[in-house]
Short mmCIF file of C-alpha atoms in Angstrom, two decimals:
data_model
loop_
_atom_site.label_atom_id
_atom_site.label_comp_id
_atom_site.label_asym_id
_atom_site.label_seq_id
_atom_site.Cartn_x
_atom_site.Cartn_y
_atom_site.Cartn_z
CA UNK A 1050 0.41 66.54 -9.67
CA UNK A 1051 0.24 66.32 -13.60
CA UNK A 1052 -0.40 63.53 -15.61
CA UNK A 1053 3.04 63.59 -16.85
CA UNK A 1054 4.48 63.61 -13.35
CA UNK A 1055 2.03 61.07 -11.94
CA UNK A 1056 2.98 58.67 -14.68
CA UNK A 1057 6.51 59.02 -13.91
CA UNK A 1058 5.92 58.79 -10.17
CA UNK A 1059 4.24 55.36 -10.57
CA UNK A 1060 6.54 53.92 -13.11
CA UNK A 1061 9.47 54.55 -10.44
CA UNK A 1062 7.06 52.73 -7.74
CA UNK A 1063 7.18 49.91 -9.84
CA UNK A 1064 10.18 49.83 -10.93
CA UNK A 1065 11.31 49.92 -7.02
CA UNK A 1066 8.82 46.71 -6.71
CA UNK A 1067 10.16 44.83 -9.28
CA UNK A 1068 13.78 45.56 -8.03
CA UNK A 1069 12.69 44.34 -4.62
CA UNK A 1070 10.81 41.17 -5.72
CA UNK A 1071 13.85 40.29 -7.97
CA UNK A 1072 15.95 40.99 -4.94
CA UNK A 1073 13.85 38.67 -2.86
CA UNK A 1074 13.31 35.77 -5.28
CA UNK A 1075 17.20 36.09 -6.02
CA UNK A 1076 18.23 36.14 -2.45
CA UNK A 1077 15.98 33.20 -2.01
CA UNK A 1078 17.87 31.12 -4.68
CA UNK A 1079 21.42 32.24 -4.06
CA UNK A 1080 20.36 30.59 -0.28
CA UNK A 1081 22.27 26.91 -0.03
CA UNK A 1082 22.24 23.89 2.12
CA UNK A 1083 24.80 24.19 4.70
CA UNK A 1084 26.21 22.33 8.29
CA UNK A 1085 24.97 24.16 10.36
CA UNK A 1086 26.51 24.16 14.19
CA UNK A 1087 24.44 21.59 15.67
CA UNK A 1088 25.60 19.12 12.73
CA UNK A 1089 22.66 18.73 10.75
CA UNK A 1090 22.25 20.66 7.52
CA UNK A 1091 19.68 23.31 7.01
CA UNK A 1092 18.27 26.48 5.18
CA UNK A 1093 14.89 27.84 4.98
CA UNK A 1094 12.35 25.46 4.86
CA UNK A 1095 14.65 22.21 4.63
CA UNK A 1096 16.69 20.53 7.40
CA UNK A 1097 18.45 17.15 6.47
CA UNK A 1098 19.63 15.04 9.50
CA UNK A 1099 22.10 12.21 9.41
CA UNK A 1100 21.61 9.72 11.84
CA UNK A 1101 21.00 12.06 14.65
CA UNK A 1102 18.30 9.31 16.00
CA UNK A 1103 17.86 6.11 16.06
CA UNK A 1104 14.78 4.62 16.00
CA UNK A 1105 14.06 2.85 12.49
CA UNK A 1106 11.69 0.46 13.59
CA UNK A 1107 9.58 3.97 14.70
CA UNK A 1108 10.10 5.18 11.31
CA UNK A 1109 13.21 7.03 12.79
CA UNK A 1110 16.52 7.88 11.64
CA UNK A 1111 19.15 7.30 8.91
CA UNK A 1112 18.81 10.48 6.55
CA UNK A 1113 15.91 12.27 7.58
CA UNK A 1114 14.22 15.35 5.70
CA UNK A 1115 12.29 18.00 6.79
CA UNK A 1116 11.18 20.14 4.14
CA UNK A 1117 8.62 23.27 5.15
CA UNK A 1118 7.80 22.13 8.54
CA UNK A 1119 6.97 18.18 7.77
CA UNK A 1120 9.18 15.24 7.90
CA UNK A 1121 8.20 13.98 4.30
CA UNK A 1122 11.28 11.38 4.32
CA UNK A 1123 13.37 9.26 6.90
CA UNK A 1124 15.17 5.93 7.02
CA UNK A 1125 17.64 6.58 4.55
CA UNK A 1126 20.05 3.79 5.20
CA UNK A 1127 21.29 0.07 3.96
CA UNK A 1128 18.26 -2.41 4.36
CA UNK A 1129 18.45 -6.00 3.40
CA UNK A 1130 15.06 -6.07 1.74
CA UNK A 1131 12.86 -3.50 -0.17
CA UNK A 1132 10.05 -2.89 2.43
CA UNK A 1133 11.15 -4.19 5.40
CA UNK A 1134 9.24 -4.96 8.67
CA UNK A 1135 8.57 -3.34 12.41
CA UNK A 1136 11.06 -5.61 13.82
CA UNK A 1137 13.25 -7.18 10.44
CA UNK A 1138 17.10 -7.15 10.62
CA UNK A 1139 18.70 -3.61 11.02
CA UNK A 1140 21.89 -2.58 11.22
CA UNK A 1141 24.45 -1.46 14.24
CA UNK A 1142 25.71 1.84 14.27
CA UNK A 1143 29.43 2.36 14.52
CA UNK A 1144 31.15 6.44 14.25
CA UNK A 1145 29.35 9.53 12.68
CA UNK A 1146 32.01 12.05 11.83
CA UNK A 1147 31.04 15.47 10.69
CA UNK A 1148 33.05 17.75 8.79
CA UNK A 1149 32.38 21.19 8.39
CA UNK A 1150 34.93 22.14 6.09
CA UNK A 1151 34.10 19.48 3.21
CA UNK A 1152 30.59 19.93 4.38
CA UNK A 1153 29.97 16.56 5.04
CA UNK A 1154 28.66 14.02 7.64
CA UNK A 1155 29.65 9.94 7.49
CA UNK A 1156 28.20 7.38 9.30
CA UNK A 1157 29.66 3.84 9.50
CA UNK A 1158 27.34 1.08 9.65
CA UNK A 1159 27.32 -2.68 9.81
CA UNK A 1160 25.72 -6.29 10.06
CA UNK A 1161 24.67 -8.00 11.69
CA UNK A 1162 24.11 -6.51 15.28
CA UNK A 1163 24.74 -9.02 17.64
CA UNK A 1164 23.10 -7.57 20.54
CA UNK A 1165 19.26 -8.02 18.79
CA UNK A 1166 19.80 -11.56 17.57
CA UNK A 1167 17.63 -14.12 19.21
CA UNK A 1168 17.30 -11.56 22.03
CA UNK A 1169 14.76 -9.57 24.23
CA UNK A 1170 11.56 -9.06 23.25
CA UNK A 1171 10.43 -9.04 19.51
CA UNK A 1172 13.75 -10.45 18.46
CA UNK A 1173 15.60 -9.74 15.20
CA UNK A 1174 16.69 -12.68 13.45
CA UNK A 1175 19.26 -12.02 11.48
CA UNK A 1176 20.85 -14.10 7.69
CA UNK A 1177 24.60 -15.31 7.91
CA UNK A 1178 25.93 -12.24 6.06
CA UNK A 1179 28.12 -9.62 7.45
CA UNK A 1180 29.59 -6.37 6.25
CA UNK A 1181 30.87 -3.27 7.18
CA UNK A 1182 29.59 -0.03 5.20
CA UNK A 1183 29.42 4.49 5.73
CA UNK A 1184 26.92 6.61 4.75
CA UNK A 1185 28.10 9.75 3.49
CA UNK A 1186 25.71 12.71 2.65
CA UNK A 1187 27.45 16.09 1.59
CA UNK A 1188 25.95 19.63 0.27
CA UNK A 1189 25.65 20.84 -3.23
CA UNK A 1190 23.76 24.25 -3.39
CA UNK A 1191 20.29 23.50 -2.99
CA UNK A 1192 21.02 19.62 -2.86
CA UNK A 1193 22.63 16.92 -1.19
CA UNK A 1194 24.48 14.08 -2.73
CA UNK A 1195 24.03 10.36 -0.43
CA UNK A 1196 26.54 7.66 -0.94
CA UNK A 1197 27.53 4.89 0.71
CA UNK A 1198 31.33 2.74 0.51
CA UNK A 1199 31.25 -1.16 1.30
CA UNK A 1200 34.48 -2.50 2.77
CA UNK A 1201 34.23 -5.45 0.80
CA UNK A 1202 31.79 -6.43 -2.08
CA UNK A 1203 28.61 -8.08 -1.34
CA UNK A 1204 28.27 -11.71 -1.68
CA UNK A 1205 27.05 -13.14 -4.91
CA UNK A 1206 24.07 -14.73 -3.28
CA UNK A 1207 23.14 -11.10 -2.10
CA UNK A 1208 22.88 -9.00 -5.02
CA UNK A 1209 19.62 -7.55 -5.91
CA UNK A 1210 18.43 -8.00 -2.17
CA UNK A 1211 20.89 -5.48 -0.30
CA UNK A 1212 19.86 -1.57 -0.59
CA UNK A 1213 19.57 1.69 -0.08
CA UNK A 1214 16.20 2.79 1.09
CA UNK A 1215 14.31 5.95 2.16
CA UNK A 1216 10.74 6.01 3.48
CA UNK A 1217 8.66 8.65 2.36
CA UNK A 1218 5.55 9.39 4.73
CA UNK A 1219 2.20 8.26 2.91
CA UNK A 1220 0.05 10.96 5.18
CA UNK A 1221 1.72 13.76 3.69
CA UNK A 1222 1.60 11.55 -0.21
CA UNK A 1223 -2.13 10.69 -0.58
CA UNK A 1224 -3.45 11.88 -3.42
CA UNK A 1225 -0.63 13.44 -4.80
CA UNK A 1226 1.51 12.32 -8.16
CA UNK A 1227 4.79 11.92 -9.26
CA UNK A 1228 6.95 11.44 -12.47
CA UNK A 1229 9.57 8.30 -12.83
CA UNK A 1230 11.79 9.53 -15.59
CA UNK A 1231 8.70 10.49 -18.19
CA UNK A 1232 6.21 8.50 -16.48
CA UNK A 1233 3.55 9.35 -14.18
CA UNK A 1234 1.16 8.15 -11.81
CA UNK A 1235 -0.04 8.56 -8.12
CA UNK A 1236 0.38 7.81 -5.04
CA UNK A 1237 -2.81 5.60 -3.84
CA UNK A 1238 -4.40 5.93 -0.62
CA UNK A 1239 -4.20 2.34 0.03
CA UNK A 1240 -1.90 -0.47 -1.27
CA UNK A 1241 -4.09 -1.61 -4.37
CA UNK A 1242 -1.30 -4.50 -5.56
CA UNK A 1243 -0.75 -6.05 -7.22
CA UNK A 1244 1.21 -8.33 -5.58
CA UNK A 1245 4.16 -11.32 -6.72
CA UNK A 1246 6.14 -13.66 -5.19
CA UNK A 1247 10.14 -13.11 -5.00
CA UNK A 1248 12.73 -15.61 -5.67
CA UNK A 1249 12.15 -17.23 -2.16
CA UNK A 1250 8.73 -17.55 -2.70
CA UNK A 1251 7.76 -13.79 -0.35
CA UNK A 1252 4.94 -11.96 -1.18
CA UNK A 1253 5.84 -8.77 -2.32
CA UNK A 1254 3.91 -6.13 -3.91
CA UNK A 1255 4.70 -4.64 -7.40
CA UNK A 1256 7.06 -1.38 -7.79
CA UNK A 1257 4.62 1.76 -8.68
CA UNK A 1258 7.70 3.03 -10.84
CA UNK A 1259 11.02 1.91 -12.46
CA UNK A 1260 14.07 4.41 -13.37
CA UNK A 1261 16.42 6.83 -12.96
CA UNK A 1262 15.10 10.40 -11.82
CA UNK A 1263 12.05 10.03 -9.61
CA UNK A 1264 9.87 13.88 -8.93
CA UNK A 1265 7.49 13.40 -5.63
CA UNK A 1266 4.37 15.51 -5.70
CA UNK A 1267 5.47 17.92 -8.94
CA UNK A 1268 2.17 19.97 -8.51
CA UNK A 1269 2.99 20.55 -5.00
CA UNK A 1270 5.51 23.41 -3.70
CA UNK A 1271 5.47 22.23 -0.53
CA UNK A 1272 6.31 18.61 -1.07
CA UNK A 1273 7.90 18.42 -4.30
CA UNK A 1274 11.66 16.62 -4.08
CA UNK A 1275 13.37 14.95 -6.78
CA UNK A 1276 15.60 12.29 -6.57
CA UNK A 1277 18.40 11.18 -9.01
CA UNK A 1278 20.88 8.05 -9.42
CA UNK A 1279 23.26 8.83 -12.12
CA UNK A 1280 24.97 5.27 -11.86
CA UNK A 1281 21.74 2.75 -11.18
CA UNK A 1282 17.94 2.22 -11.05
CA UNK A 1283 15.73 3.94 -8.26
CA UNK A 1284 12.37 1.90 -7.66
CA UNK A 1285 9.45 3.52 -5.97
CA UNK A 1286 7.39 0.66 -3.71
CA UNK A 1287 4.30 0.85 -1.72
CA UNK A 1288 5.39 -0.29 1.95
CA UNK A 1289 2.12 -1.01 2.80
CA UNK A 1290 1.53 -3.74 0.94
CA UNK A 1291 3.47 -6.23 2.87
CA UNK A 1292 3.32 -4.58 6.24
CA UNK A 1293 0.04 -2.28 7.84
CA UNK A 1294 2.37 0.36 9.22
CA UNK A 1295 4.84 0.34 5.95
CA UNK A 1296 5.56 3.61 4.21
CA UNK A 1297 6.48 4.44 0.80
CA UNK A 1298 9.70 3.39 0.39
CA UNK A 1299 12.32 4.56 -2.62
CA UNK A 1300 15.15 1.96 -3.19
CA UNK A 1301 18.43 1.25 -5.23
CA UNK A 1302 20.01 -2.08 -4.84
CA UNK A 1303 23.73 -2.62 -4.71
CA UNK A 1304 25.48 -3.77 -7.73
CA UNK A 1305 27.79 -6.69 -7.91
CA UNK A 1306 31.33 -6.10 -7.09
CA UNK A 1307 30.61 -2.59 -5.74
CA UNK A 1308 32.56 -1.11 -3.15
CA UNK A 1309 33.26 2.86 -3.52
CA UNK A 1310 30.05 4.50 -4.49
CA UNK A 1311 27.99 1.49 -4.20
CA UNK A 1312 24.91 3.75 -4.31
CA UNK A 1313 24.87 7.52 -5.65
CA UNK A 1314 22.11 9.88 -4.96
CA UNK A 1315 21.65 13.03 -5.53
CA UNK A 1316 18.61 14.67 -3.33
CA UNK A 1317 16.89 17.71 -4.32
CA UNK A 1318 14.16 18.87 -2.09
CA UNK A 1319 11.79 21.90 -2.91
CA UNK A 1320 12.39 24.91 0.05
CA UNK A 1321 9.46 27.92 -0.36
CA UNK A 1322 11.16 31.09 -0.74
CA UNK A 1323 11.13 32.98 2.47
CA UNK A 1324 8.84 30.05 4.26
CA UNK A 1325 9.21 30.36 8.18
CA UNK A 1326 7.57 27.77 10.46
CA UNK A 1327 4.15 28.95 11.87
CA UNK A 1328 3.74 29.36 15.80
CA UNK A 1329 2.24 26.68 17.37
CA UNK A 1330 1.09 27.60 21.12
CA UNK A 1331 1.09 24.70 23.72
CA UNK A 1332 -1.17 24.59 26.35
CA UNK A 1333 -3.07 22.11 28.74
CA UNK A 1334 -5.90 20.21 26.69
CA UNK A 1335 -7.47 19.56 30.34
CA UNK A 1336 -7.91 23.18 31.11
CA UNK A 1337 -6.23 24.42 34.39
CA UNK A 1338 -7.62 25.06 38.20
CA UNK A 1339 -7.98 28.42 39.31
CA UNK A 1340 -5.28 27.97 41.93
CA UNK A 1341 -2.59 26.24 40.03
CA UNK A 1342 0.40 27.73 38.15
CA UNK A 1343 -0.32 28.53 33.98
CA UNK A 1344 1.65 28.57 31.35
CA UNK A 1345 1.58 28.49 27.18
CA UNK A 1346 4.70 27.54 25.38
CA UNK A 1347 4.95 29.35 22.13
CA UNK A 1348 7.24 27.43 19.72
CA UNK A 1349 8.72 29.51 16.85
CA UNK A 1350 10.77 30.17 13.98
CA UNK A 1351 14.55 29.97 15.11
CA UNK A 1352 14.82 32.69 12.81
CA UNK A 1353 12.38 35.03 14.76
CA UNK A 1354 13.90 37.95 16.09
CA UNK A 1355 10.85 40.20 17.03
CA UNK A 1356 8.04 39.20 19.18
CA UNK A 1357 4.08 40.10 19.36
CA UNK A 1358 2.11 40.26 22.51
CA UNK A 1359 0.40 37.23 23.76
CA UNK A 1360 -3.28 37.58 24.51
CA UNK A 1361 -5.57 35.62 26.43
CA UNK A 1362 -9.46 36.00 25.74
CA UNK A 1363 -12.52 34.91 27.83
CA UNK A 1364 -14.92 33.78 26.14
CA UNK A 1365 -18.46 34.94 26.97
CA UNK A 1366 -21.55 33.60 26.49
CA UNK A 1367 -22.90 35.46 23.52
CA UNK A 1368 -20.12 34.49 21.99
CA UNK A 1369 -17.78 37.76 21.94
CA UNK A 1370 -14.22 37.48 22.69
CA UNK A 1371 -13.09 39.56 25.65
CA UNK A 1372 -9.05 40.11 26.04
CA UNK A 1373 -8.73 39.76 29.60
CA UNK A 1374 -4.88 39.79 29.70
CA UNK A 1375 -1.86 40.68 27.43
CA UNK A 1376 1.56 40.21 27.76
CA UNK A 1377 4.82 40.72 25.69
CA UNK A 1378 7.49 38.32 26.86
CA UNK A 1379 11.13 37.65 26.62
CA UNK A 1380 12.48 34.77 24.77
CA UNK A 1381 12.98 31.42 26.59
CA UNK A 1382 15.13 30.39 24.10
CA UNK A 1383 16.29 27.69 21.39
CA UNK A 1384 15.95 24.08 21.75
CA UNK A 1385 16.57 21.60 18.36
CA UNK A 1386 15.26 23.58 15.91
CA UNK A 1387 12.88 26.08 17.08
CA UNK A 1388 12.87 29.13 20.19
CA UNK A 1389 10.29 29.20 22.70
CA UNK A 1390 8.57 32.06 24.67
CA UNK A 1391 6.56 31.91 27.90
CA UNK A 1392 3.34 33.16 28.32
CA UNK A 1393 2.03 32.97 32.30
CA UNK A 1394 -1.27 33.69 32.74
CA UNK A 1395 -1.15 32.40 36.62
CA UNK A 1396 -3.30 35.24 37.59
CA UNK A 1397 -6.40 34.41 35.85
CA UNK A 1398 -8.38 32.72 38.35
CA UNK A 1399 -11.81 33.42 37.24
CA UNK A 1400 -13.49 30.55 35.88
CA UNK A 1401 -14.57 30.36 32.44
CA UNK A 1402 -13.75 29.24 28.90
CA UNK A 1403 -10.67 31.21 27.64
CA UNK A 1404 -8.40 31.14 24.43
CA UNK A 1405 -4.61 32.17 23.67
CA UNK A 1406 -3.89 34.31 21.21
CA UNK A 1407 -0.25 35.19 19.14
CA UNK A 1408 -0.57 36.99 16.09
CA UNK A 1409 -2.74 35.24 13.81
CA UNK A 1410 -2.69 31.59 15.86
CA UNK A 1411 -5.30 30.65 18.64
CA UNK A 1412 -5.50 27.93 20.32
CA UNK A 1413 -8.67 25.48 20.80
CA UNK A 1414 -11.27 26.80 23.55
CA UNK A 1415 -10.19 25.80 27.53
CA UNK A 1416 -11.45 25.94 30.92
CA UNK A 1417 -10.42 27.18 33.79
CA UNK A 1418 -12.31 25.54 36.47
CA UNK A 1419 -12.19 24.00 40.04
CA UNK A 1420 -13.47 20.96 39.09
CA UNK A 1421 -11.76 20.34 35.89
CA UNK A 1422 -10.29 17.29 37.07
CA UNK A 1423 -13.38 15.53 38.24
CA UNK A 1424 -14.52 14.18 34.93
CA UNK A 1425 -12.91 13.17 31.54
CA UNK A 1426 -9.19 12.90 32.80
CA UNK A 1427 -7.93 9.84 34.16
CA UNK A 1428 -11.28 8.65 34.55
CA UNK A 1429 -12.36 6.99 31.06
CA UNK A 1430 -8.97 4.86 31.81
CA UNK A 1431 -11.39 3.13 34.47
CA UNK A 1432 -14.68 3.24 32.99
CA UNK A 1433 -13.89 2.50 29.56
CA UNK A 1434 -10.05 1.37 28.70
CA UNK A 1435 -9.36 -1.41 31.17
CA UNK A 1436 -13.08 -2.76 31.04
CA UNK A 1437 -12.34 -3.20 27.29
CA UNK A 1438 -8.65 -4.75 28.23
CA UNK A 1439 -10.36 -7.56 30.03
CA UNK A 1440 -9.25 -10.40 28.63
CA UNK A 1441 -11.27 -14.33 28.81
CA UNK A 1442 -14.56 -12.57 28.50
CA UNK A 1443 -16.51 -11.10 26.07
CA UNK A 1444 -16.99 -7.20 26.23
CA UNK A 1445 -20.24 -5.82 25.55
CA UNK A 1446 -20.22 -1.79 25.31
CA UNK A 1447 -24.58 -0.95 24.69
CA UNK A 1448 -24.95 -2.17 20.99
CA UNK A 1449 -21.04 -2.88 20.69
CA UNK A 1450 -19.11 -5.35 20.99
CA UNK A 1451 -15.61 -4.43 21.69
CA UNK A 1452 -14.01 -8.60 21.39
CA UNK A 1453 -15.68 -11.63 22.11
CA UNK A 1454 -14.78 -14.47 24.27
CA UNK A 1455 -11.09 -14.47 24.06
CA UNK A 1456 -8.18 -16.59 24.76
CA UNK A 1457 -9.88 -19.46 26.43
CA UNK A 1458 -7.04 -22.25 25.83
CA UNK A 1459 -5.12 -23.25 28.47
CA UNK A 1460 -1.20 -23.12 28.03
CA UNK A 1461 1.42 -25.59 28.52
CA UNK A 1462 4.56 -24.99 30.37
CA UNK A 1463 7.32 -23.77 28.65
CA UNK A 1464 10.43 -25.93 28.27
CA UNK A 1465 13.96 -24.96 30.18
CA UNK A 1466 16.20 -23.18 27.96
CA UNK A 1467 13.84 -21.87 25.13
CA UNK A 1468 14.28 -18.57 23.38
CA UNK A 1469 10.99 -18.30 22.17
CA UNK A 1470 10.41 -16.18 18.47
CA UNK A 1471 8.75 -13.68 20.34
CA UNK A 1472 11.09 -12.96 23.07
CA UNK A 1473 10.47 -15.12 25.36
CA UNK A 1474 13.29 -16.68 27.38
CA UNK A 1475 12.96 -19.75 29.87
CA UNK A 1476 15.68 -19.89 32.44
CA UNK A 1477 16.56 -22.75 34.25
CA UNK A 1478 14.11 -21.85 37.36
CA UNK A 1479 10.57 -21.93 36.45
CA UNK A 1480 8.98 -22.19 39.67
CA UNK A 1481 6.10 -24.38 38.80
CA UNK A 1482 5.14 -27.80 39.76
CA UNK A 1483 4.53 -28.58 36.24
CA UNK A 1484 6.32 -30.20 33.98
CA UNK A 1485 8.39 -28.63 30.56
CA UNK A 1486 5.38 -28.58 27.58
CA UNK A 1487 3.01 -30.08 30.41
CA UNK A 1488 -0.66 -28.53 30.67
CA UNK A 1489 -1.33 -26.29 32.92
CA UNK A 1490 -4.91 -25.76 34.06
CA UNK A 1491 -6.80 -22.39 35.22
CA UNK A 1492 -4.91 -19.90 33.21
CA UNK A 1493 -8.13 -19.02 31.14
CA UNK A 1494 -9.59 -16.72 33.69
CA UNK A 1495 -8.23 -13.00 34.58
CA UNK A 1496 -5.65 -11.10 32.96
CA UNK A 1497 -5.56 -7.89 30.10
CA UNK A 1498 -4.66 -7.46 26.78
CA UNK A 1499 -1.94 -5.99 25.70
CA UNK A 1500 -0.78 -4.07 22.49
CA UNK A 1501 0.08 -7.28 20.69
CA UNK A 1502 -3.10 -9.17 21.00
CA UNK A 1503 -4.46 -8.20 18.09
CA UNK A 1504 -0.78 -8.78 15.78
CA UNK A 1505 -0.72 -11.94 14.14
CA UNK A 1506 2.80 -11.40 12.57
#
């Protein structure tokens, strides 16, 4: 081929590469957030749930985003303080209603809930103040808009301490900066303070940032969302100062007199161009007997429409990798947001140390072995976790000392009809000889810890 040719050959070569990459990166922005038909919003590399669980005190629920494969943000929902605790009022859930023509989903809320006042254990204990309110959060391209409708406008009393809050996970933050209109700074790996006391006289510790437009993690593709509130202030808090498992937490409070649009945000999270979830194979950490049944779970891409074998490798001595089985299997199918495919390696009896392979993933080393469930199972449970547990002794563990002596005063007999602060409740039979508030001896001897032991809420 001639020069003259050549040059021409490559010039349409890149021209074809540059058509495709334009065709890529403009089929990547043209994508847009849309209800999908399991009524959560999605497109590659961001999902956005609306109260599809229910579990804020777990960090669960509300609006809920998912953007490349982490939940960055949940809890987006009324609260009646700006970091609120574990077990601090929350609100009852009345009707979600999704529409897929407007593309929208509403959820109606309210306070107080009844049925977590004073009752059960770890009690909610909730202010006199009641009101109805609905969530709405509806598609715009690349972005959803949040806003919430009061029935009524908040009492005077209330304003400045009812609002809209969203948690933003500080595993995924560490490290990482963001900007608060033209301001900067960084989200700290601990909650440095400093801290202020509230109109009530709470502790509370300091907003990070004050305004308008708030950009998480700009340097980040991955993480980098922006939030907006065209009509009032957004302030960025450190959760963690008032509580140990707090989050960061992004708030508006509601204005006086509002009703219709009481809060207005507009959400814009950051999806990678083309990004698809990796494979993450699931197998047992134990390791498996020779004679029992053995399976890996594959988890995928919902998106994935072609399949790669699945290899399993013994590993040898000298270290080499030998495939010792391989497989291409069917589908299992969908389930929430991902597929699944089955990978039964039941055959393998031979004892060794093995790995599973897909594509580029592997999973950590195993065993197969007929005494795999001899040692390091269920059996630290005995020899270390309840020995520590013991509770009225002190625990010595070779030059540690797990607790000292512990609980070592006696109790006195709770009174008929109590609803203690904890949960508690003392019915009218007590079936003791002792008396309401009377001591009662021999109770410092036996007995476990339990998860609470150590939480001096």
């Amino acid at each position: 081929m001639c020069a003259r040719h050549s040059k021409t050959f490559t010039s349409i070569i890149f021209s074809f590469i540059v058509s495709l990459g334009s065709f890529t990166w403009s089929h990547a922005q043209d994508q847009k957030l849309t209800l999908n038909d399991k009524d959560y919003f999605e497109m590659p590399g961001l999902n956005v749930m609306v109260f599809d669980d229910f579990y804020p005190e777990g960090h669960q629920g509300g609006v809920s985003i998912i953007q490349n494969g982490k939940r960055i943000a949940t809890n987006g929902d009324i609260r009646l303080g700006p970091a609120p605790g574990q077990w601090q009022p929350l609100p009852k859930k009345g009707e979600r209603t999704v529409d897929q023509g407007e593309q929208r989903i509403s959820m109606t809320m309210s306070y107080p809930d009844s049925s977590r006042h004073r009752q059960g254990f770890n009690p909610m204990i909730y202010p006199d103040l009641q009101f109805d309110y609905k969530v709405n959060v509806q598609t715009e391209g690349r972005s959803f808009r949040v806003t919430v409708d009061l029935e009524e406008p908040l009492p005077e009393e209330w304003i400045g301490k009812v609002g809209f809050n969203m948690e933003l996970f500080p595993g995924l933050l560490y490290g990482k900066y963001y900007y608060m209109d033209d301001s900067s700074g960084i989200f700290p790996r601990q909650a440095n303070g400093p801290m202020r006391r509230n109109a009530e006289g709470e502790l509370h510790i300091q907003p990070l940032a004050e305004g308008k437009t708030l950009t998480i993690a700009p340097e980040d593709d991955a993480r980098r969302m922006q939030i907006k509130s065209p009509n009032g202030e957004l302030t960025l808090l450190d959760g963690r100062g008032k509580h140990n498992n707090g989050w960061f937490v992004v708030r508006s409070t509601i204005p006086e007199g509002a009703t219709e649009n009481a809060i207005e945000w507009v959400v814009t999270p950051h999806a990678k161009p083309g990004w698809k979830y990796d494979p993450v194979i699931h197998i047992s950490q134990v390791g498996y007997h020779p004679d029992q049944d053995k399976t890996a779970v594959i988890e995928l891409d919902k998106r994935k429409n072609s399949f790669k074998e699945v290899k399993l490798n013994r590993i040898l001595p000298n270290g080499e990798r030998k495939m010792v089985l391989s497989k291409k299997v069917d589908p299992w199918g969908q389930f929430l947001r991902y597929q699944y495919i089955k990978f039964d390696f039941s055959e393998i009896t031979r004892e060794g140390i093995y790995q599973v392979v897909y594509g580029d993933e592997q999973t950590r080393p195993f065993e197969i072995s007929s005494d795999i469930y001899e040692r390091h199972v269920w059996q630290p449970t005995l020899e270390y976790y309840l020995p520590v547990q013991m509770c009225h002794m002190r625990v010595n563990d070779k030059y540690r000392v797990w607790h000292g002596l512990c609980h070592m005063d006696d109790a006195l007999r709770a009174p008929d009809h109590i609803n203690h602060f904890d949960g508690y409740s003392q019915g009218e039979i007590n079936n003791s000889k002792y008396g309401a508030l009377e001591h009662v001896p021999g109770l410092n001897q036996g007995g476990w810890h339990d998860a609470g032991d150590y939480d001096l809420r």
